XYZ file of C-alpha atoms in Angstrom:
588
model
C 104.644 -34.311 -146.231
C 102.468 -32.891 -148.461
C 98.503 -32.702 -147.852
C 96.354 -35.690 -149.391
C 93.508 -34.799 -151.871
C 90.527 -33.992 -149.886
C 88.573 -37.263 -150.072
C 84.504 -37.903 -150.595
C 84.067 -33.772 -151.489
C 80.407 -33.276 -151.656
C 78.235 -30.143 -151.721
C 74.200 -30.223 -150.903
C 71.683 -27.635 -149.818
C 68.641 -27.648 -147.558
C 66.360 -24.582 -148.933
C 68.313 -24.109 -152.293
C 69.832 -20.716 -150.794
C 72.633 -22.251 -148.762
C 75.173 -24.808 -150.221
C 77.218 -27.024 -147.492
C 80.438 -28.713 -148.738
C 81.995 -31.508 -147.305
C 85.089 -33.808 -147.109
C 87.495 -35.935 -144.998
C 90.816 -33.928 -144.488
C 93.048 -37.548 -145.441
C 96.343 -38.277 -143.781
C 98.900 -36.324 -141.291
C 101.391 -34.287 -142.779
C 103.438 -33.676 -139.496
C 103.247 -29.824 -140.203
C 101.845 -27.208 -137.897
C 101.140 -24.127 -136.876
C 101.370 -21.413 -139.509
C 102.790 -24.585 -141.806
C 99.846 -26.863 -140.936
C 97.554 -27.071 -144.220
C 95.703 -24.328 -145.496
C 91.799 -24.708 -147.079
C 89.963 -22.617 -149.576
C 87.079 -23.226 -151.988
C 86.259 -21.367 -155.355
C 83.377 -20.734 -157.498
C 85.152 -21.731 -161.134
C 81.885 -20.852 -163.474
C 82.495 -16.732 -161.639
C 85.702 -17.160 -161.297
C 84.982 -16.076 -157.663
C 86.803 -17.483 -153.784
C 83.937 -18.941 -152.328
C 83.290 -16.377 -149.141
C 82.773 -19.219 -146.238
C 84.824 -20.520 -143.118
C 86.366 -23.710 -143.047
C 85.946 -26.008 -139.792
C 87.229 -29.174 -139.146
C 86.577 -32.299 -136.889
C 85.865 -35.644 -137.747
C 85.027 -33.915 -141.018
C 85.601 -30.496 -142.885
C 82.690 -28.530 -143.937
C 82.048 -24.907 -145.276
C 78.705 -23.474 -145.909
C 77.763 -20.328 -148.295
C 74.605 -17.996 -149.315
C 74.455 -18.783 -153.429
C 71.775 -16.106 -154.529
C 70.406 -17.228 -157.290
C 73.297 -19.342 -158.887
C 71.735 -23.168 -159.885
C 74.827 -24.403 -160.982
C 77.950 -24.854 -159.401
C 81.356 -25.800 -160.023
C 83.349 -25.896 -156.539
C 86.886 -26.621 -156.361
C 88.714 -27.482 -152.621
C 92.179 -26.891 -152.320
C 94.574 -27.957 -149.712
C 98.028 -26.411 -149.528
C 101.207 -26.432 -147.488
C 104.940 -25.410 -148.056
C 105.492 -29.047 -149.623
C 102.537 -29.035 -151.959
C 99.014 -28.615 -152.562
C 95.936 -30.854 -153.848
C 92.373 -29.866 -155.093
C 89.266 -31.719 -155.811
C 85.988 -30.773 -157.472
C 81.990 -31.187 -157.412
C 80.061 -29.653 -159.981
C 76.610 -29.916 -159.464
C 72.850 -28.502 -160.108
C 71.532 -27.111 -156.775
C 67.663 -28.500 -157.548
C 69.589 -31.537 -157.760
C 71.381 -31.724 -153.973
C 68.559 -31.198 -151.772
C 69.161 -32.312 -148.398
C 65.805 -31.414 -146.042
C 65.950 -30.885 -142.785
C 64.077 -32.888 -140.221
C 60.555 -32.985 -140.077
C 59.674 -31.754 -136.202
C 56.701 -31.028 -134.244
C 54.954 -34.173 -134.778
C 51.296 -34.661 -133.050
C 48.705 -37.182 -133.817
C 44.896 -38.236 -134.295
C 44.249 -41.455 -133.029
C 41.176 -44.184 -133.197
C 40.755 -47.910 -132.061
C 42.407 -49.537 -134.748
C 44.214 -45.983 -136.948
C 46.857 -43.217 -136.492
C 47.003 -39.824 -138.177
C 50.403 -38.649 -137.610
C 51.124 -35.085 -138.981
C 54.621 -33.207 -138.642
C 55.928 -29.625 -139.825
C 59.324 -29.163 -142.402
C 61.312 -26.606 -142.767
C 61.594 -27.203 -146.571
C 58.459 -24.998 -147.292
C 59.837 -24.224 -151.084
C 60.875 -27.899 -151.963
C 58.332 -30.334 -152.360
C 58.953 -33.324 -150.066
C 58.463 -37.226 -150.247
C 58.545 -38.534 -146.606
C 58.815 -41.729 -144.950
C 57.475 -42.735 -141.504
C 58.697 -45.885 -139.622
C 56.228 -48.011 -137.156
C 57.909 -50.197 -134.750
C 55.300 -52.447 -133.897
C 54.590 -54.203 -130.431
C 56.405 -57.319 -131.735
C 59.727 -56.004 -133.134
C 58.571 -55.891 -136.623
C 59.355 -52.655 -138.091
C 57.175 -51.333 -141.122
C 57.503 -48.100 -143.399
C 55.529 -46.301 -145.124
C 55.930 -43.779 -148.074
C 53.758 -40.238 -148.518
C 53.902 -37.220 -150.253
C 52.736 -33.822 -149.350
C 52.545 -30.624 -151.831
C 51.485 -28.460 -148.455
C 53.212 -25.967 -147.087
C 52.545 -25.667 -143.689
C 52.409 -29.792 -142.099
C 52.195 -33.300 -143.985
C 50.292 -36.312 -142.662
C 49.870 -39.823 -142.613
C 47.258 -42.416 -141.685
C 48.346 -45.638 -140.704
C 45.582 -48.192 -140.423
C 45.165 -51.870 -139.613
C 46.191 -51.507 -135.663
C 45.664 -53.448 -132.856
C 43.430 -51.462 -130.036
C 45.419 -50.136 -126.796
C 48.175 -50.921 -128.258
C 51.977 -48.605 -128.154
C 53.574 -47.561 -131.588
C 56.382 -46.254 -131.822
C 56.971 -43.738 -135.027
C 59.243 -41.570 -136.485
C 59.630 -39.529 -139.931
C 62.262 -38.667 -142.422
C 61.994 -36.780 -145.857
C 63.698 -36.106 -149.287
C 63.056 -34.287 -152.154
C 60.351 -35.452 -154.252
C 62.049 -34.514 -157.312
C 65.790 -35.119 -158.265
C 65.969 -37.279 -155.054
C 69.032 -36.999 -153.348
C 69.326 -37.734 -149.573
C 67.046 -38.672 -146.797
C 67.082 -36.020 -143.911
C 67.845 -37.080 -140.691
C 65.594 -38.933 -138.717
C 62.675 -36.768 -136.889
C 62.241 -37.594 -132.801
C 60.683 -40.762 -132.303
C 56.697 -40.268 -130.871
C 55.424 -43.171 -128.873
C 51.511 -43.534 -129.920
C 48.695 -45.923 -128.061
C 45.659 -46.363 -129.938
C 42.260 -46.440 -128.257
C 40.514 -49.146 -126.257
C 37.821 -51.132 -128.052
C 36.243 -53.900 -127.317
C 37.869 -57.358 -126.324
C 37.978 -59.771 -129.240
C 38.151 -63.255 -129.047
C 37.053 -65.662 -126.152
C 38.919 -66.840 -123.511
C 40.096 -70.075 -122.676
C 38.557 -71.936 -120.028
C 38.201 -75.542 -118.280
C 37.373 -76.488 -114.949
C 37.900 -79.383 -112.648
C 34.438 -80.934 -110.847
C 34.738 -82.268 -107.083
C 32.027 -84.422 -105.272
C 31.364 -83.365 -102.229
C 27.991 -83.758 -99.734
C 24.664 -82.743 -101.511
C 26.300 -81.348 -105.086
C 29.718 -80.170 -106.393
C 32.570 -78.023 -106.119
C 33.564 -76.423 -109.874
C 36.663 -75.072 -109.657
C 36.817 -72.880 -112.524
C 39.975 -72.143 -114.785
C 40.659 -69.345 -117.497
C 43.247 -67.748 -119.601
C 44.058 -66.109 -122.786
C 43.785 -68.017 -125.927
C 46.057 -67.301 -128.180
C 43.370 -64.979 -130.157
C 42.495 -63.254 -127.538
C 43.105 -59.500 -126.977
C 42.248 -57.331 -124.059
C 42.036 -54.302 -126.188
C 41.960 -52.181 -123.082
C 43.648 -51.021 -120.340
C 41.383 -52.601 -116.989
C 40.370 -56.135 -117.561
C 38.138 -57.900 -115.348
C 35.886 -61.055 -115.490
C 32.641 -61.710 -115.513
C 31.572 -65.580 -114.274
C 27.516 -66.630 -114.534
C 26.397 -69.988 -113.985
C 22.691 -70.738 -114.364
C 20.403 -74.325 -114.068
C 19.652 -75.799 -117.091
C 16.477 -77.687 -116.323
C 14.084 -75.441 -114.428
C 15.587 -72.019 -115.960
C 16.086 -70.256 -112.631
C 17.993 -67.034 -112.225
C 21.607 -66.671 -113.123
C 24.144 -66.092 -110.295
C 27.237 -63.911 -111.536
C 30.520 -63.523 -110.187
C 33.026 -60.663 -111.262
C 37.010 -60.892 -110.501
C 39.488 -58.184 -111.033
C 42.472 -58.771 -113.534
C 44.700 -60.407 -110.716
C 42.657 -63.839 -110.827
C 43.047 -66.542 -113.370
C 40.395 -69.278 -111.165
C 37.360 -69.456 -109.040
C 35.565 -72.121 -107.057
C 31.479 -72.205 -107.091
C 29.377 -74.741 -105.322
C 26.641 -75.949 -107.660
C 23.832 -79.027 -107.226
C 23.431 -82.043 -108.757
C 21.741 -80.671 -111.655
C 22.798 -79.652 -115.290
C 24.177 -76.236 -115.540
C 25.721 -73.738 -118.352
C 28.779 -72.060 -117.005
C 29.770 -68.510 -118.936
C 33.227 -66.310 -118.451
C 33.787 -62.739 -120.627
C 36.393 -60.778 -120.293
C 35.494 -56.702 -119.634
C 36.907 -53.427 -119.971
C 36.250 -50.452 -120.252
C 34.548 -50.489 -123.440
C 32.358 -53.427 -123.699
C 32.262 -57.378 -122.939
C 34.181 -60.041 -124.828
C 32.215 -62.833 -126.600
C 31.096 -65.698 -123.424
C 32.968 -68.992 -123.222
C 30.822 -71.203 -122.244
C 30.948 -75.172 -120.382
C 27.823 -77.569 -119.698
C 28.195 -79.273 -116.265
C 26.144 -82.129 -116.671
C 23.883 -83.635 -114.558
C 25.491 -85.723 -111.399
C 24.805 -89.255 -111.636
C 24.714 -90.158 -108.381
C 28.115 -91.994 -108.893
C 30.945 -90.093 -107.404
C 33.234 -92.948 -108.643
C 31.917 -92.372 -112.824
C 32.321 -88.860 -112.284
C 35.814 -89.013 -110.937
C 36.973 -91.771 -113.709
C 37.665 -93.842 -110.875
C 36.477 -97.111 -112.684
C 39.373 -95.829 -115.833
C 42.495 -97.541 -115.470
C 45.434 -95.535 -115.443
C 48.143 -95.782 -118.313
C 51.430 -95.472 -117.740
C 53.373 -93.141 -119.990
C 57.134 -92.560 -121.049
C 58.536 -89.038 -120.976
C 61.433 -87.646 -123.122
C 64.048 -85.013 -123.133
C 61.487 -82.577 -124.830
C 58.429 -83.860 -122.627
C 56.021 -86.393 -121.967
C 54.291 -87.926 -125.318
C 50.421 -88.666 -124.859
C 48.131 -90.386 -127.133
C 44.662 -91.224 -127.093
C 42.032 -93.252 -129.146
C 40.536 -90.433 -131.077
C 36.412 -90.927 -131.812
C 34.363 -88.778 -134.493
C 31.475 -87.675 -131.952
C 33.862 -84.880 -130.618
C 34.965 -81.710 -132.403
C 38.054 -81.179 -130.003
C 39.819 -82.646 -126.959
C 41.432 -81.141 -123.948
C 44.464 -82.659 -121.727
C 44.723 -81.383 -117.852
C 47.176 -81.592 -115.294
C 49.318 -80.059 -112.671
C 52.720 -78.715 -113.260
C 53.316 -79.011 -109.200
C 51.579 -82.203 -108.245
C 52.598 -82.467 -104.371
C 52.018 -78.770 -103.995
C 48.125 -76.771 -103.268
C 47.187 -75.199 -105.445
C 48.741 -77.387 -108.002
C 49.500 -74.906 -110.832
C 46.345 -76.444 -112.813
C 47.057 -76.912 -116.592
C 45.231 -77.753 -120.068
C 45.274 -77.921 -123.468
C 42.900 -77.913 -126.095
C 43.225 -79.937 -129.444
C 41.584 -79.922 -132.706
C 39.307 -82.977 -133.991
C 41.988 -84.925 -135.916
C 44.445 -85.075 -132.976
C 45.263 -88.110 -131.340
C 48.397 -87.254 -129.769
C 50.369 -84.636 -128.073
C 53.932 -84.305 -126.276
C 53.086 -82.067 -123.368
C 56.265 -79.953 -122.215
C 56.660 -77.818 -119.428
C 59.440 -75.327 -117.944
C 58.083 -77.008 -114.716
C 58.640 -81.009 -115.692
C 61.667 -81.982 -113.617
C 62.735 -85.991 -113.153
C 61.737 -88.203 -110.312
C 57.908 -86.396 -110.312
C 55.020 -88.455 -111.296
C 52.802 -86.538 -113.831
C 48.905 -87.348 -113.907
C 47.242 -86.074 -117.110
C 43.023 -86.649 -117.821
C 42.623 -86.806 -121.582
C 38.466 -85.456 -122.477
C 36.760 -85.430 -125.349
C 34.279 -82.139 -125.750
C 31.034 -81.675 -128.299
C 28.771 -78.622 -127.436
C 30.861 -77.210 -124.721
C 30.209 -80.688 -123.023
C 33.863 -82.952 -122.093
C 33.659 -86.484 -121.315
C 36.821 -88.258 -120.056
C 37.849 -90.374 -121.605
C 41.186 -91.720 -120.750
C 43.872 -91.581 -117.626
C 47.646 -91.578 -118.200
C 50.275 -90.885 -115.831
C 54.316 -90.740 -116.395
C 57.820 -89.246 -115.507
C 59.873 -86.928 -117.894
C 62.375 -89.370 -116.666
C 62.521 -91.848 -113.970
C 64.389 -91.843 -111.041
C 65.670 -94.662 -108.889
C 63.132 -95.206 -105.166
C 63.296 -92.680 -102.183
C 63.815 -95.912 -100.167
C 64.886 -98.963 -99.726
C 61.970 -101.792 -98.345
C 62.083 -102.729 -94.514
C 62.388 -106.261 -94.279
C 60.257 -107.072 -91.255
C 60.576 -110.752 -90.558
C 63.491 -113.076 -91.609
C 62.575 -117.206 -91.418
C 66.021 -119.336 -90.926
C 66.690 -122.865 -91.773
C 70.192 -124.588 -91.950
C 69.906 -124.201 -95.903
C 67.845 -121.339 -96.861
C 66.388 -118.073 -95.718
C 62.801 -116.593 -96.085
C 62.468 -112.630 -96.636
C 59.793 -110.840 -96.012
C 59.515 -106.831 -96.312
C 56.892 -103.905 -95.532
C 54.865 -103.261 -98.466
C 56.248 -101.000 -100.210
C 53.352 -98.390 -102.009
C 52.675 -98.989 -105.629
C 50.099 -96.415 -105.600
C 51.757 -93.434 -103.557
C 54.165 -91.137 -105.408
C 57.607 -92.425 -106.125
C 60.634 -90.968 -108.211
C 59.611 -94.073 -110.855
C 57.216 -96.605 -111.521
C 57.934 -99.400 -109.109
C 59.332 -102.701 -111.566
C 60.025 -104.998 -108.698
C 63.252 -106.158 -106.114
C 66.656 -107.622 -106.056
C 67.778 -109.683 -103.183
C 71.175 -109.739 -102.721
C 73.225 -112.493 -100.800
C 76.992 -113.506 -99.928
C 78.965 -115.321 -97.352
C 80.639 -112.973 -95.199
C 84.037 -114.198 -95.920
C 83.889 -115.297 -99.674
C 82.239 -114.566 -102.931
C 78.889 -116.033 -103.257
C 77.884 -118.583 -106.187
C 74.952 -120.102 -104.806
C 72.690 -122.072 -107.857
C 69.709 -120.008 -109.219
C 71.656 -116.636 -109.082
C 73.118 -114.416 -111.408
C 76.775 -112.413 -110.126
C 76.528 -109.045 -109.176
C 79.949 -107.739 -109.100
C 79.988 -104.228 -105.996
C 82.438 -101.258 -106.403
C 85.297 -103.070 -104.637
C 85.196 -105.853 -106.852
C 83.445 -108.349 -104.207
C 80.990 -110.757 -105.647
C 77.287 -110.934 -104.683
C 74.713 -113.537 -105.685
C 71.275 -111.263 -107.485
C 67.272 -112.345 -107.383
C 65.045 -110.458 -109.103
C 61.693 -110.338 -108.140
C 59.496 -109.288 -111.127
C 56.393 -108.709 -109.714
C 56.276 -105.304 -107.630
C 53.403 -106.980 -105.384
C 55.234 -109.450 -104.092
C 56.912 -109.129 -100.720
C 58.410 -112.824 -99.776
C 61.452 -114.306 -101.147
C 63.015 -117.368 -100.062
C 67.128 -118.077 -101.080
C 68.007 -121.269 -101.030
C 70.660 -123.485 -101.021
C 72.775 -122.107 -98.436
C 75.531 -123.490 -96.168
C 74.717 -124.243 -92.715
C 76.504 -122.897 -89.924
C 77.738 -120.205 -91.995
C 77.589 -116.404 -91.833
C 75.565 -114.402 -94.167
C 75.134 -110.781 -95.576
C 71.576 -109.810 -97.467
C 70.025 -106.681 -98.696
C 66.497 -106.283 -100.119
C 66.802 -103.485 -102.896
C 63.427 -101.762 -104.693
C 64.061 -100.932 -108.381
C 62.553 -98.870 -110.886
C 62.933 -97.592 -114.630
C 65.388 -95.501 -113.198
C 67.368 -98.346 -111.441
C 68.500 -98.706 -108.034
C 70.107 -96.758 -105.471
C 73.507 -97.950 -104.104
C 73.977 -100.853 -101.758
C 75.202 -99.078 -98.252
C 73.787 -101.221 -95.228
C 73.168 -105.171 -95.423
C 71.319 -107.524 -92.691
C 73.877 -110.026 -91.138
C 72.316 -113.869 -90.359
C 73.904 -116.732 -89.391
C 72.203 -120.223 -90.707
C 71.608 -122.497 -87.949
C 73.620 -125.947 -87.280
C 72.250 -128.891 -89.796
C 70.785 -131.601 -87.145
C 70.057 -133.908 -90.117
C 73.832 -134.215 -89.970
C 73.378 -135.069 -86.670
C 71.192 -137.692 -86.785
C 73.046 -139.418 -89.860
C 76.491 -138.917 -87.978
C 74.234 -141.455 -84.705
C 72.803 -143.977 -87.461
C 76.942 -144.520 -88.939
C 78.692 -144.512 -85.221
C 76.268 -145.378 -82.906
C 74.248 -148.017 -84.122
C 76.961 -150.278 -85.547
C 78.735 -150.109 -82.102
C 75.534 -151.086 -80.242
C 75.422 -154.032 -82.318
C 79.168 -155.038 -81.996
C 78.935 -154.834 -78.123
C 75.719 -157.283 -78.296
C 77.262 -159.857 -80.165
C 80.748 -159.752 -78.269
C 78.204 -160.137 -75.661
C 76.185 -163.172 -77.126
C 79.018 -164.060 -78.313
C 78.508 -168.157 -77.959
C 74.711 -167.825 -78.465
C 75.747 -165.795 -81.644
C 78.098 -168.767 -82.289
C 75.592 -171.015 -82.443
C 73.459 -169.983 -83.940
C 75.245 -168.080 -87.000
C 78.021 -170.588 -87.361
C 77.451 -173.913 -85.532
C 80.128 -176.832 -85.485
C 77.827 -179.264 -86.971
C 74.961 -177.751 -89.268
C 71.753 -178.777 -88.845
C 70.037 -181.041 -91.665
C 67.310 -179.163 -91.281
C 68.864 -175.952 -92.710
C 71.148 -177.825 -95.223
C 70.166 -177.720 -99.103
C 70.568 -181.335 -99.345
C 67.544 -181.581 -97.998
C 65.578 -180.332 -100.839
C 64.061 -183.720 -101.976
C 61.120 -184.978 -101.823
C 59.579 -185.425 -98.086
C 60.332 -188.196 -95.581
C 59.227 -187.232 -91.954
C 60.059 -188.722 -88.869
C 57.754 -187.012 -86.579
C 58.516 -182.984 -87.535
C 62.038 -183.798 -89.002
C 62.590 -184.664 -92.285
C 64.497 -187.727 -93.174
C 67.305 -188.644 -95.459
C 66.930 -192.359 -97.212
C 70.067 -193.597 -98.127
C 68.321 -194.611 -101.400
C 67.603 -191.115 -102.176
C 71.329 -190.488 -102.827
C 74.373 -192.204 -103.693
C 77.050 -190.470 -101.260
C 81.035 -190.526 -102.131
C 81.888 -191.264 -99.047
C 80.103 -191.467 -95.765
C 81.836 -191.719 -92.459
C 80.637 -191.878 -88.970
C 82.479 -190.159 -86.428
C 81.199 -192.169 -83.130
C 78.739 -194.554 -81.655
C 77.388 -191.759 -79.523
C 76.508 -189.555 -82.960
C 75.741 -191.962 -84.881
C 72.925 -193.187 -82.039
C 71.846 -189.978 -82.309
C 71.537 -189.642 -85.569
């Protein structure tokens, strides 16, 4: 095939004496050897073959001496046995300055300033130049300069942070008729000096009671303003009495610590921490440990009642009942409450806060969270409130013991171990379900709601509301029957699984018993008496002649006889009267 034109053809110089063309070679043209495409350049304003030597690899280049020539006119051609192609630049030398890299570079350096200087190669062109900073954070900055010298340029870079690492690098172009940047110099990695730590650091404490005074454990890190501006940091800790202005003790701890304990009285006491280096100390953060009242339980916050709290996917929200006396407020706890040392933790807040959503890498479910909410004015905190909460509630450890089980024909009495409110849990404890269900059947006994297990068996639920109490008696069972029970704690998380129950059997009903003598036994004792009596019974329940005395005839007005009452014939008028023999009626 024949060769391509020669694509992006470009000429530029570095010192105005030697011109470099360029330009991609284009496409295959499956020819080689003394047939493989053939290269030269000419000088059309001198009608002259440019005198260079053509090499090619990713690109094709050819470089000359121009003497004094300013403008050019270069044309590339490319020819084989099936063709050729050409392509031209014409172009003012002044105008295609391409410097070479600055090198050499060195530097001046202060606290807070770099003077970075570099040599060029260009000593005839006058340069504009560029330096890049790659700060500390990622941020990359540039900055422009221009240098008519001969020998080095500069460049002071100000507004630095102390002991701090910079990394810079330069690049240049022609001032004038601008036309490419060189290549990048070598990148120098700069730290400025140490000055003196600014900012304060931020510290808390946490006061214990003990025999005679107080242990202050004492906290610190660096706030967010803070800067070490050095390379060895160490602290300085000095605590001093208040009241009768006696001499300061002092404490210093390398870099390594973060926390100290010191053992103080009962009296008011101003508590400083700087940070040092080699230069000079930071500005002192200060506390005021007031005086010890004599009540361990008001120091503590004993008497405060703790709030419970609800976590969330992002962490646990806290609020607090803000009051204008105090001009910021500070949260504490521990990241690892079952562990010692805890992994202490605070927070500060502005004035105008009144809540917060505290998160932590460390916050896992099932771990109760205790968190002291304080209210400071003149480096003085007051507590003021106690919360305490889960970033998500778990169901209990355990299940409660039941330790005594009370049996009657028709109901059952429970009673269980306490089970600890106050000890951590995996959730705040809401109360317990009793469960209960004949052995062979599904339970529906009155009172209960269903509770329907895995393999579909039914199960009668009682839900005990109040986490305190540890009695429950079911009633309205069957006697003589078999029973399974289990007493399950719950919690904002739920319940575990039911795995084991406690088997009873209700006892036989003797009430039955006795009711079962009353219907069989007594009416039989009765019919053997009068089959017994049976004449005397005869007599006197159904005699053959009834007795006046017990007739209702004999309702009228009284007639005695001695005790027996008499009929007068003139008292009624009879239908018929008959007498059945002498001997009655003599009798009668």
């Amino acid at each position: 095939e024949p060769p391509d034109t020669p694509k992006d053809f470009s000429c530029q110089t570095q010192d105005m004496k030697t011109v470099t063309c360029t330009w991609s070679q284009g496409g295959d043209t499956y020819l080689y050897g003394r047939h493989s495409p053939k290269y030269t350049l000419s000088e059309e304003f001198s009608q002259k073959t440019v005198p260079c030597t053509v090499s090619c690899s990713e690109q094709c280049s050819c470089s000359w001496d121009i003497g004094q020539q300013k403008i050019c006119n270069i044309t590339v051609t490319v020819e084989n046995p099936l063709g050729k192609r050409t392509a031209t630049d014409i172009f003012d030398v002044t105008h295609r300055i391409h410097p070479a890299a600055p090198f050499q570079l060195w530097e001046e350096c202060t606290d807070t300033e770099i003077t970075l200087y570099w040599k060029h190669r260009n000593k005839e062109v006058e340069l504009f130049c560029q330096t890049e900073v790659l700060q500390p954070n990622g941020k990359v900055e540039l900055h422009n300069s221009s240098d008519t010298r001969l020998h080095y340029a500069s460049i002071t870079l100000g507004g630095l942070q102390p002991y701090t690492e910079y990394i810079a690098r330069v690049r240049c172009g022609a001032a004038k008729h601008f036309w490419r940047w060189s290549e990048w110099s070598e990148a120098r990695t700069i730290r400025t000096k140490e000055a003196t730590p600014s900012g304060k650091l931020d510290i808390w404490r946490e006061i214990t009671p003990v025999l005679g005074g107080r242990n202050v454990t004492l906290f610190w890190k660096k706030a967010p303003s803070f800067q070490a501006n050095g390379r060895s940091i160490s602290y300085e800790v000095t605590w001093e009495k208040l009241e009768d202005g006696s001499k300061p003790e002092s404490l210093s701890l390398s870099s390594v610590h973060n926390s100290t304990r010191i053992s103080i009285d009962n009296h008011s006491y101003r508590i400083s921490i700087m940070a040092k280096n080699n230069v000079n100390y930071s500005l002192p953060s200060v506390l005021i440990i007031p005086r010890a009242t004599g009540n361990s339980r008001k120091l503590s916050g004993s008497e405060l009642k703790e709030e419970q709290v609800n976590g969330t996917d992002d962490g646990i929200f806290i609020s607090w009942e803000p009051k204008h006396i105090y001009d910021s407020y500070v949260i504490d706890w521990c990241n690892f409450p079952m562990w010692q040392p805890c992994d202490f933790q605070w927070k500060r807040f502005g004035p105008n806060t009144s809540s917060a959503l505290i998160s932590s890498a460390a916050f896992v479910p099932g771990v109760r969270y205790n968190f002291h909410i304080y209210g400071s004015v003149a480096n003085r905190a007051s507590l003021l409130e106690k919360k305490t909460g889960y970033l998500r509630e778990l169901p209990p450890l355990c299940d409660p013991s039941v330790e005594k089980i009370e049996l009657t024909f028709n109901a059952v009495t429970l009673s269980w171990y306490s089970y600890p409110t106050n000890e951590p849990q995996s959730g705040f404890l809401r109360g317990y379900h009793v469960y209960v269900s004949p052995i062979q059947e599904d339970c529906s006994l009155k009172g209960s709601k269903k509770h329907i297990l895995p393999d579909d068996s039914v199960l009668c639920k009682y839900t005990i509301e109040n986490p305190e109490e540890k009695r429950y008696t079911v009633k309205h069972l069957l006697s003589n029957t078999k029973y399974k029970l289990v007493v399950k704690a719950y919690t904002g998380g739920g319940e575990t699984p039911i795995v084991n129950f406690i088997y009873i059997d209700t006892p036989f009903n003797s009430n039955m018993l006795y009711l079962l003598v009353l219907l069989v036994l007594v009416p039989s004792l009765v019919a053997a008496i009068c089959h017994w009596k049976m004449k005397w019974v005869k007599e006197c329940c159904c005699p053959v002649i009834p007795s006046p005395n017990k007739s209702k005839v004999l309702s009228f007005k009284e007639f005695k006889i001695g005790s027996e009452k008499v009929l007068k014939i003139s008292d009624c008028i009879p239908d018929v009267l008959a007498v059945d023999s002498k001997a009655e009626a003599q009798k009668l």
